[in-house]
Coordinates of C-alpha atoms in Angstrom, one line a residue:
Chain A
X1 CA 112.1 97.0 85.4
X2 CA 114.1 95.5 83.1
X3 CA 113.9 96.8 79.7
X4 CA 117.1 93.9 78.8
X5 CA 116.4 90.7 80.5
X6 CA 112.7 89.4 81.0
X7 CA 112.2 88.5 83.9
X8 CA 111.6 85.1 83.1
X9 CA 115.0 84.8 80.8
X10 CA 116.2 86.3 83.8
X11 CA 114.9 83.7 86.3
X12 CA 115.9 80.8 84.1
X13 CA 119.1 82.2 84.1
X14 CA 120.0 82.6 88.0
X15 CA 118.6 79.2 88.8
X16 CA 121.2 77.7 86.0
X17 CA 124.1 79.5 87.5
X18 CA 123.4 78.8 91.2
X19 CA 123.0 74.8 90.6
X20 CA 125.9 75.4 88.2
X21 CA 128.7 76.5 89.5
X22 CA 127.9 75.3 93.7
X23 CA 126.2 77.7 95.6
X24 CA 128.2 79.8 98.7
X25 CA 128.4 79.1 102.4
X26 CA 125.0 81.3 103.1
X27 CA 123.3 79.5 100.0
X28 CA 124.1 76.4 101.1
X29 CA 122.7 77.3 104.5
X30 CA 119.3 78.2 102.6
X31 CA 118.8 75.4 99.8
X32 CA 119.4 72.9 103.0
X33 CA 116.1 71.3 104.0
X34 CA 116.7 71.2 107.7
X35 CA 116.5 75.3 108.0
X36 CA 113.9 75.7 105.3
X37 CA 111.7 73.5 107.7
X38 CA 112.5 75.6 111.1
X39 CA 111.8 79.4 108.9
X40 CA 108.4 77.7 107.6
X41 CA 107.6 78.3 111.4
X42 CA 106.7 81.8 110.9
X43 CA 104.1 81.2 108.2
X44 CA 101.9 79.5 110.9
X45 CA 102.9 82.4 113.1
X46 CA 101.7 85.1 111.1
X47 CA 98.9 83.4 109.5
X48 CA 98.1 82.4 113.3
X49 CA 98.4 85.7 114.7
X50 CA 96.8 87.9 111.7
X51 CA 93.8 85.6 112.5
X52 CA 93.4 86.3 115.7
X53 CA 93.6 89.7 115.8
X54 CA 91.1 90.2 112.8
X55 CA 89.0 87.5 113.3
X56 CA 86.7 86.2 110.0
X57 CA 85.4 89.3 109.1
X58 CA 87.6 92.0 109.6
X59 CA 87.3 94.5 105.7
X60 CA 90.4 94.9 103.3
X61 CA 91.0 98.9 103.5
X62 CA 88.2 100.5 100.4
X63 CA 88.9 103.3 98.7
X64 CA 87.4 105.9 96.7
X65 CA 87.2 106.2 92.8
X66 CA 90.1 109.2 92.9
X67 CA 92.0 106.2 94.6
X68 CA 92.2 105.0 91.3
X69 CA 95.2 103.8 90.0
X70 CA 95.5 105.0 86.2
X71 CA 97.1 102.0 84.8
X72 CA 96.6 98.7 86.8
X73 CA 99.2 96.6 85.9
X74 CA 98.8 92.6 84.2
X75 CA 100.8 90.4 86.2
X76 CA 101.8 86.8 85.3
X77 CA 100.0 85.5 82.3
X78 CA 98.4 88.3 80.6
X79 CA 97.3 85.6 77.2
X80 CA 96.7 82.5 78.1
X81 CA 98.2 79.9 75.5
X82 CA 95.2 77.3 75.3
X83 CA 93.0 76.6 72.4
X84 CA 90.2 75.8 74.1
X85 CA 90.5 79.2 76.0
X86 CA 91.2 81.2 72.7
X87 CA 87.6 79.7 71.8
X88 CA 86.0 81.1 74.5
X89 CA 87.6 84.2 74.0
X90 CA 86.4 84.4 70.4
X91 CA 82.9 83.5 71.5
X92 CA 82.8 86.8 74.2
X93 CA 83.1 84.0 76.5
X94 CA 79.6 82.6 75.8
X95 CA 80.5 79.0 76.0
X96 CA 82.5 79.1 78.5
X97 CA 81.2 77.7 82.0
X98 CA 82.0 77.4 85.5
X99 CA 82.2 74.4 86.9
X100 CA 81.7 74.2 90.7
X101 CA 81.9 70.5 92.2
X102 CA 83.7 68.3 94.9
X103 CA 82.3 68.5 98.0
X104 CA 79.3 69.8 97.3
X105 CA 75.7 69.0 97.3
X106 CA 74.8 70.1 93.9
X107 CA 77.3 70.2 91.4
X108 CA 77.0 72.9 89.0
X109 CA 77.8 75.0 85.8
X110 CA 77.3 78.5 85.5
X111 CA 77.3 80.7 82.4
X112 CA 78.9 84.3 82.0
X113 CA 75.5 85.2 82.0
X114 CA 74.2 83.4 85.3
X115 CA 76.8 85.1 87.3
X116 CA 76.0 88.1 86.6
X117 CA 72.8 87.5 87.4
X118 CA 73.2 86.9 90.9
X119 CA 73.7 89.5 93.4
X120 CA 76.6 91.2 93.5
X121 CA 79.1 93.4 95.1
X122 CA 81.4 96.4 93.8
X123 CA 84.7 97.4 95.8
X124 CA 88.0 99.3 95.7
X125 CA 90.6 97.5 96.5
X126 CA 94.3 97.5 96.9
X127 CA 96.2 94.6 94.6
X128 CA 99.3 94.3 96.5
X129 CA 101.5 91.8 94.2
X130 CA 104.0 89.6 96.2
X131 CA 107.0 91.7 94.5
X132 CA 106.2 94.5 96.3
X133 CA 104.2 97.5 94.0
X134 CA 100.6 97.7 94.1
X135 CA 97.4 99.0 91.9
X136 CA 93.9 99.9 92.9
X137 CA 91.1 99.1 91.5
X138 CA 87.4 98.7 91.6
X139 CA 85.8 95.5 91.1
X140 CA 82.3 94.2 91.1
X141 CA 81.4 90.3 90.9
X142 CA 79.5 87.6 92.8
X143 CA 80.6 86.9 96.8
X144 CA 82.1 83.8 96.5
X145 CA 80.3 82.6 100.1
X146 CA 76.4 83.1 98.1
X147 CA 77.2 80.7 95.5
X148 CA 78.8 78.3 97.9
X149 CA 75.4 78.5 99.5
X150 CA 73.3 77.8 96.4
X151 CA 75.3 74.6 95.6
X152 CA 76.0 73.8 99.5
X153 CA 79.1 72.9 101.0
X154 CA 79.2 69.1 102.3
X155 CA 80.7 69.4 106.1
X156 CA 83.8 68.2 105.2
X157 CA 84.7 70.7 102.7
X158 CA 87.9 72.7 104.4
X159 CA 90.0 74.0 101.1
X160 CA 88.1 75.7 98.1
X161 CA 90.2 75.4 95.6
X162 CA 90.4 77.2 92.1
X163 CA 91.3 75.4 88.6
X164 CA 92.5 78.5 85.8
X165 CA 92.7 78.2 82.2
X166 CA 96.3 79.4 81.8
X167 CA 99.3 77.3 81.9
X168 CA 102.0 80.3 83.7
X169 CA 104.8 78.0 83.0
X170 CA 105.4 74.5 82.0
X171 CA 107.6 72.7 84.7
X172 CA 109.6 69.4 84.2
X173 CA 106.3 67.1 85.8
X174 CA 104.7 68.6 82.4
X175 CA 102.3 70.5 84.7
X176 CA 102.3 74.3 84.7
X177 CA 98.4 74.5 85.6
X178 CA 97.7 77.7 87.6
X179 CA 95.8 76.9 90.3
X180 CA 95.0 78.8 93.9
X181 CA 93.3 77.4 97.0
X182 CA 92.0 79.2 100.3
X183 CA 90.1 77.9 103.5
X184 CA 86.5 78.6 104.5
X185 CA 87.2 81.9 106.6
X186 CA 88.5 83.4 103.5
X187 CA 86.4 82.1 101.0
X188 CA 83.3 83.3 103.3
X189 CA 85.0 86.4 103.6
X190 CA 82.4 89.4 102.5
X191 CA 85.0 90.6 100.6
X192 CA 85.9 87.6 98.3
X193 CA 84.5 87.8 95.1
X194 CA 84.5 86.3 91.6
X195 CA 85.2 89.2 89.8
X196 CA 83.7 89.6 86.4
X197 CA 84.0 93.2 86.1
X198 CA 86.8 96.1 86.2
X199 CA 86.8 99.4 86.6
X200 CA 83.4 99.4 85.6
X201 CA 84.2 97.5 82.3
X202 CA 83.8 93.4 81.3
X203 CA 87.4 92.2 82.7
X204 CA 90.1 92.7 80.4
X205 CA 91.9 89.3 79.4
X206 CA 95.2 90.6 80.4
X207 CA 93.2 91.1 84.0
X208 CA 91.7 87.6 84.1
X209 CA 88.6 87.5 81.4
X210 CA 86.0 86.5 82.0
X211 CA 86.4 85.7 85.8
X212 CA 88.9 85.9 88.3
X213 CA 89.6 85.7 92.4
X214 CA 89.2 88.6 94.8
X215 CA 91.1 88.0 98.0
X216 CA 91.7 91.0 99.0
X217 CA 93.6 90.2 102.4
X218 CA 96.0 88.5 100.6
X219 CA 98.9 89.0 98.2
X220 CA 98.2 89.1 94.6
X221 CA 99.4 85.4 93.6
X222 CA 95.7 84.3 96.0
X223 CA 93.8 86.3 92.9
X224 CA 93.6 83.5 90.4
X225 CA 93.0 84.8 87.0
X226 CA 91.0 83.1 84.4
X227 CA 88.9 80.8 87.0
X228 CA 87.5 77.7 85.1
X229 CA 86.7 75.5 87.7
X230 CA 85.9 75.8 91.5
X231 CA 86.3 72.9 93.8
X232 CA 85.8 72.0 97.3
X233 CA 88.2 69.6 98.9
X234 CA 88.9 68.3 102.2
X235 CA 92.7 68.6 102.0
X236 CA 95.1 70.1 99.8
X237 CA 98.2 67.6 99.3
X238 CA 96.8 65.5 96.0
X239 CA 96.5 68.6 93.9
X240 CA 99.4 68.7 92.0
X241 CA 102.4 69.9 93.9
X242 CA 100.4 69.3 97.7
X243 CA 101.4 72.6 98.9
X244 CA 97.7 74.7 97.6
X245 CA 98.7 76.9 94.7
X246 CA 101.0 77.4 91.8
X247 CA 102.9 80.0 93.6
X248 CA 103.5 77.9 96.8
X249 CA 104.4 75.1 94.9
X250 CA 107.3 76.6 94.1
X251 CA 108.3 77.9 97.2
X252 CA 105.7 80.8 98.2
X253 CA 103.9 81.0 101.8
X254 CA 100.1 79.3 101.0
X255 CA 99.0 81.8 103.8
X256 CA 100.1 85.2 101.6
X257 CA 98.6 87.8 104.7
X258 CA 101.5 89.5 104.5
Chain B
X1 CA 125.5 101.1 136.0
X2 CA 128.5 99.9 138.3
X3 CA 126.9 98.0 140.8
X4 CA 129.7 94.9 141.3
X5 CA 133.2 96.4 141.4
X6 CA 136.8 93.7 141.4
X7 CA 139.6 95.0 141.3
X8 CA 142.0 94.5 138.7
X9 CA 146.0 94.6 139.3
X10 CA 146.6 96.5 136.8
X11 CA 145.9 100.1 138.1
X12 CA 142.4 99.8 136.4
X13 CA 139.0 98.1 137.4
X14 CA 136.6 95.9 136.3
X15 CA 133.2 97.3 136.3
X16 CA 129.9 95.2 135.9
X17 CA 128.5 96.9 132.4
X18 CA 125.6 95.3 130.8
X19 CA 123.1 92.9 132.4
X20 CA 122.7 89.4 131.0
X21 CA 119.5 90.5 129.4
X22 CA 121.1 93.1 127.1
X23 CA 124.5 91.4 127.1
X24 CA 121.8 88.8 125.3
X25 CA 119.4 90.8 123.1
X26 CA 122.1 92.9 121.7
X27 CA 123.9 89.7 120.4
X28 CA 120.5 88.6 119.0
X29 CA 119.4 91.8 118.0
X30 CA 122.7 91.5 116.0
X31 CA 122.3 88.2 114.2
X32 CA 118.7 89.5 113.3
X33 CA 119.4 93.0 111.7
X34 CA 122.0 90.9 109.9
X35 CA 120.1 88.6 108.5
X36 CA 116.7 90.9 108.0
X37 CA 119.1 93.7 105.5
X38 CA 120.2 91.0 103.2
X39 CA 117.0 89.3 103.4
X40 CA 115.0 92.9 102.9
X41 CA 117.5 93.6 99.9
X42 CA 116.5 90.6 98.4
X43 CA 112.5 91.5 98.5
X44 CA 113.8 94.7 97.4
X45 CA 114.9 93.7 94.6
X46 CA 111.9 91.7 93.1
X47 CA 110.4 95.0 92.2
X48 CA 113.8 97.8 92.6
X49 CA 111.4 100.5 93.2
X50 CA 109.6 103.1 95.5
X51 CA 106.9 104.9 95.6
X52 CA 105.1 107.2 97.3
X53 CA 101.0 106.9 98.8
X54 CA 98.2 104.2 98.4
X55 CA 99.4 102.5 95.2
X56 CA 102.8 102.4 92.6
X57 CA 103.9 100.1 90.1
X58 CA 105.7 100.3 87.2
X59 CA 103.5 103.0 85.7
X60 CA 103.9 105.0 88.2
X61 CA 106.0 107.8 89.3
X62 CA 108.4 106.4 91.9
X63 CA 111.1 108.8 93.3
X64 CA 113.8 105.9 93.5
X65 CA 114.1 103.0 90.7
X66 CA 117.3 100.8 90.1
X67 CA 117.1 99.6 86.2
X68 CA 119.0 97.6 83.3
X69 CA 119.1 99.4 80.1
X70 CA 120.4 99.0 76.6
X71 CA 124.0 101.1 76.1
X72 CA 125.1 100.2 72.3
X73 CA 125.5 96.6 72.6
X74 CA 126.8 97.0 76.2
X75 CA 123.9 97.0 79.1
X76 CA 124.3 99.6 82.1
X77 CA 123.1 99.7 85.0
X78 CA 120.9 103.1 86.2
X79 CA 119.9 104.5 89.7
X80 CA 117.3 107.2 89.6
X81 CA 117.1 109.4 92.6
X82 CA 113.6 111.8 92.0
X83 CA 114.3 113.6 88.3
X84 CA 118.2 112.3 88.9
X85 CA 119.9 109.7 87.7
X86 CA 123.4 107.5 88.4
X87 CA 125.1 105.4 86.2
X88 CA 125.5 102.9 89.0
X89 CA 126.7 100.0 86.1
X90 CA 128.1 97.1 88.2
X91 CA 126.6 97.7 91.6
X92 CA 123.1 99.2 91.9
X93 CA 120.3 98.0 88.4
X94 CA 123.2 95.4 86.9
X95 CA 125.9 93.9 88.8
X96 CA 127.7 90.9 87.7
X97 CA 126.5 87.4 88.7
X98 CA 129.0 84.5 88.3
X99 CA 130.7 86.6 85.4
X100 CA 127.8 87.8 83.6
X101 CA 126.3 91.3 83.3
X102 CA 122.6 90.7 85.1
X103 CA 120.2 92.9 86.3
X104 CA 119.5 93.4 89.4
X105 CA 118.8 96.3 91.9
X106 CA 121.1 95.3 95.2
X107 CA 124.4 92.7 93.8
X108 CA 124.7 89.6 94.5
X109 CA 126.8 89.9 97.8
X110 CA 124.3 92.0 99.3
X111 CA 121.0 89.7 98.9
X112 CA 119.8 86.4 101.0
X113 CA 120.3 84.3 98.7
X114 CA 123.0 85.9 96.6
X115 CA 121.1 84.8 93.4
X116 CA 117.0 86.2 93.0
X117 CA 114.8 84.3 94.5
X118 CA 112.2 86.9 96.4
X119 CA 110.3 83.4 98.3
X120 CA 113.5 82.3 100.2
X121 CA 114.1 85.7 100.7
X122 CA 110.7 85.9 102.0
X123 CA 110.8 82.7 104.4
X124 CA 114.0 84.4 105.9
X125 CA 112.5 87.7 106.3
X126 CA 109.6 86.6 108.4
X127 CA 111.9 83.8 110.3
X128 CA 113.8 86.7 111.8
X129 CA 110.8 89.6 111.6
X130 CA 109.4 87.3 114.3
X131 CA 112.4 86.6 116.0
X132 CA 113.5 90.2 115.8
X133 CA 110.1 90.8 117.8
X134 CA 110.1 88.6 120.3
X135 CA 113.5 89.6 121.1
X136 CA 112.6 93.2 121.4
X137 CA 109.5 92.9 123.7
X138 CA 112.0 91.1 126.2
X139 CA 114.0 93.5 126.2
X140 CA 111.6 96.3 126.5
X141 CA 109.6 94.7 129.7
X142 CA 113.4 94.0 131.1
X143 CA 114.4 97.7 130.5
X144 CA 111.2 98.8 132.6
X145 CA 111.0 96.5 135.1
X146 CA 115.1 96.7 135.7
X147 CA 114.6 100.0 134.9
X148 CA 117.9 99.6 132.6
X149 CA 116.1 102.1 130.4
X150 CA 115.3 104.9 133.4
X151 CA 119.0 104.4 135.3
X152 CA 121.0 104.2 132.1
X153 CA 119.6 105.4 129.2
X154 CA 117.1 108.4 130.4
X155 CA 119.8 111.1 130.0
X156 CA 119.8 114.0 133.0
X157 CA 118.3 117.2 132.3
X158 CA 122.2 118.7 133.0
X159 CA 123.2 116.4 130.2
X160 CA 120.9 118.3 128.0
X161 CA 122.2 121.6 128.3
X162 CA 123.4 123.1 124.8
X163 CA 126.6 123.9 126.4
X164 CA 127.6 119.7 127.5
X165 CA 125.8 118.6 124.0
X166 CA 128.4 121.1 122.8
X167 CA 131.0 119.7 124.8
X168 CA 130.4 116.3 124.2
X169 CA 130.6 116.2 120.0
X170 CA 133.9 118.6 120.2
X171 CA 135.4 115.2 121.9
X172 CA 133.6 112.9 120.3
X173 CA 135.0 114.8 117.1
X174 CA 138.7 114.5 118.7
X175 CA 137.9 111.0 119.5
X176 CA 138.4 111.7 122.9
X177 CA 136.1 109.0 125.4
X178 CA 135.1 109.2 128.9
X179 CA 137.7 108.0 130.9
X180 CA 137.4 106.7 135.0
X181 CA 133.9 107.8 136.7
X182 CA 133.1 109.2 133.9
X183 CA 133.4 105.9 131.6
X184 CA 131.2 103.9 134.3
X185 CA 128.0 105.7 131.9
X186 CA 126.6 105.8 128.8
X187 CA 127.4 109.6 127.5
X188 CA 124.8 112.0 126.3
X189 CA 125.3 111.5 122.5
X190 CA 125.0 107.6 123.5
X191 CA 122.2 107.6 125.8
X192 CA 119.9 110.1 122.7
X193 CA 121.3 107.7 119.7
X194 CA 120.2 104.5 121.5
X195 CA 117.1 105.9 122.7
X196 CA 116.2 107.5 118.9
X197 CA 117.4 103.3 117.8
X198 CA 115.2 101.1 120.4
X199 CA 112.4 103.4 120.7
X200 CA 112.1 105.5 117.3
X201 CA 113.7 103.4 115.0
X202 CA 113.0 99.7 115.7
X203 CA 109.8 100.0 116.1
X204 CA 109.2 102.5 112.9
X205 CA 110.7 99.3 111.2
X206 CA 107.9 96.5 112.7
X207 CA 105.3 99.2 111.8
X208 CA 106.3 99.6 108.4
X209 CA 106.9 96.4 107.9
X210 CA 103.4 95.7 109.0
X211 CA 101.9 98.4 106.9
X212 CA 102.7 96.6 103.9
X213 CA 100.9 93.8 105.0
X214 CA 97.6 93.0 103.3
X215 CA 96.4 90.9 105.9
X216 CA 97.3 94.1 109.0
X217 CA 95.6 96.7 107.1
X218 CA 92.3 94.7 107.5
X219 CA 93.7 94.5 111.8
X220 CA 94.3 97.9 112.2
X221 CA 93.5 100.5 109.0
X222 CA 95.2 103.2 111.1
X223 CA 98.6 102.3 110.3
X224 CA 97.8 103.0 106.7
X225 CA 96.2 106.2 107.3
X226 CA 100.1 106.7 109.6
X227 CA 102.5 106.0 106.9
X228 CA 99.9 107.5 104.5
X229 CA 99.7 104.1 102.4
X230 CA 101.3 100.8 101.9
X231 CA 103.9 102.1 99.7
X232 CA 105.0 105.0 101.4
X233 CA 105.1 102.7 103.8
X234 CA 107.2 100.5 102.2
X235 CA 109.3 103.2 101.2
X236 CA 109.5 104.3 104.9
X237 CA 111.0 100.5 105.6
X238 CA 113.7 100.8 103.3
X239 CA 114.8 104.6 104.1
X240 CA 115.1 103.3 108.1
X241 CA 116.8 100.2 107.4
X242 CA 119.4 102.1 105.5
X243 CA 119.2 104.8 109.1
X244 CA 119.7 101.5 111.2
X245 CA 122.8 100.7 108.6
X246 CA 124.1 104.3 109.2
X247 CA 123.5 103.9 112.9
X248 CA 125.6 100.3 112.5
X249 CA 128.5 101.6 111.1
X250 CA 129.0 105.1 113.4
X251 CA 128.1 102.4 116.3
X252 CA 131.2 99.5 115.2
X253 CA 133.5 102.8 114.3
X254 CA 133.0 104.2 117.9
X255 CA 133.5 100.4 119.3
X256 CA 136.7 100.6 118.0
X257 CA 137.7 103.9 118.2
X258 CA 137.0 104.0 122.0
X259 CA 139.3 99.8 122.5
X260 CA 137.8 96.9 120.5
X261 CA 138.9 94.5 123.3
X262 CA 137.3 96.4 126.2
X263 CA 134.0 97.2 124.6
X264 CA 133.8 93.5 123.4
X265 CA 134.3 91.8 126.4
X266 CA 131.6 94.4 128.3
X267 CA 129.0 93.0 125.4
X268 CA 129.8 89.3 126.1
X269 CA 130.7 89.4 130.1
X270 CA 129.3 92.2 130.5
X271 CA 132.8 93.4 132.6
X272 CA 134.1 97.1 131.0
X273 CA 137.6 98.2 132.2
X274 CA 137.9 102.0 133.6
X275 CA 141.2 103.7 134.9
X276 CA 141.4 103.9 138.5
X277 CA 141.9 106.6 140.6
X278 CA 139.0 109.1 139.7
X279 CA 136.4 108.5 141.6

């Protein structure tokens, strides 16, 4: 919203002032570990309740062409600052490959052309940013379930992790790589697709070219852009911050259904 | 309402006014609504604009929005309401954070936590949303089973006449509150207000909140139709929150004007003192 202070400057500024000047009573409470762990209970309740009520197959609302947002805002990274990515981009992603590995029977690599040749699904859905705004877009891609079936999941696999080509914000430990994860309920959901097209055209760079994830029953930060590698894992603890995603490592819920 | 009477020496009499379930759920509600409001404003600040319909982002027309803009070498806070723009520097759009003018919708002293931290705001909001829903469910069940709603809150036919309501409005305006036997039960304005809060505003908060959830949209897509979309629901969530703030302001004012001590005692111990002799 602000034209004066960019979001990043604003976040950095407010974090520094909060730590430098000490926290007021309420802030000291919200910062301490015990209340934090108690508050986390709510995420479990929300996930279990939603999963109980919606089951595995309930679909997110799909809209009509008339409902499409005239301008679909891009968020997070809009141009990955990564030499490898820039090279792919300069070659129209013809040398880009999606690596599918981890706990799968047949680790494989797919070119964009191969992915586009597989069965596809088109859906007009709403993108809900955790910040509160929404946009409606038309996505075409291949169902993740079909891709996983073609490589064969091993029985131990419980989560699907998405590795991305963008470093969103370098953190002190040097790793700001964007990544995300979902469980098999969402991975095998019919609307969970790897999208290569938006609003009838190839995905634009700002929206995650050449391939991004759509998990329509969760919030925007789950919809990882710039996919390079998909990994099936048994647990999320060994990845980066251990919470299963870039924003999850920074305090956001892993289950982003609300 | 008055079932157990206890004679007091002062010529006043204590009546048992609020059951334990009502008192407990009232104070849990005070806690929940307080945290929900301040953490809700934190969440709102992540994108301080409201829209109508199925979608809404920066480029879409909003009817309430707050922003900070440059004004020469200084910055100022603007609040847009429809086609009107107000300079709200220092309060909305731009306010001081530790002495520094900072772009934010609502000021630090109205958000939990005070600094911008959406994820923490959400954690507090959803935890207390669950507590609020559980508390409300227990209260509603109790109200039905104990006949609290029918006995204490449902207005009688004669209370709903224009003459009676007009009289009560006039009495309220003159700050003349019921005494003696009249004070044994809620007056009609109280009954109607409490009913509206319990059965309209609070459920509306929960329903519009759930309508913003992409997961819950898959559970109950009809909610999107009821409220006309996620962004309409978000706007209604915000407007209903401010209706509740308005209710609390009036409620607390009435508590103070009609006797802080007596009212607080009755909401803590259950016992309310009325004047004797008007039986």
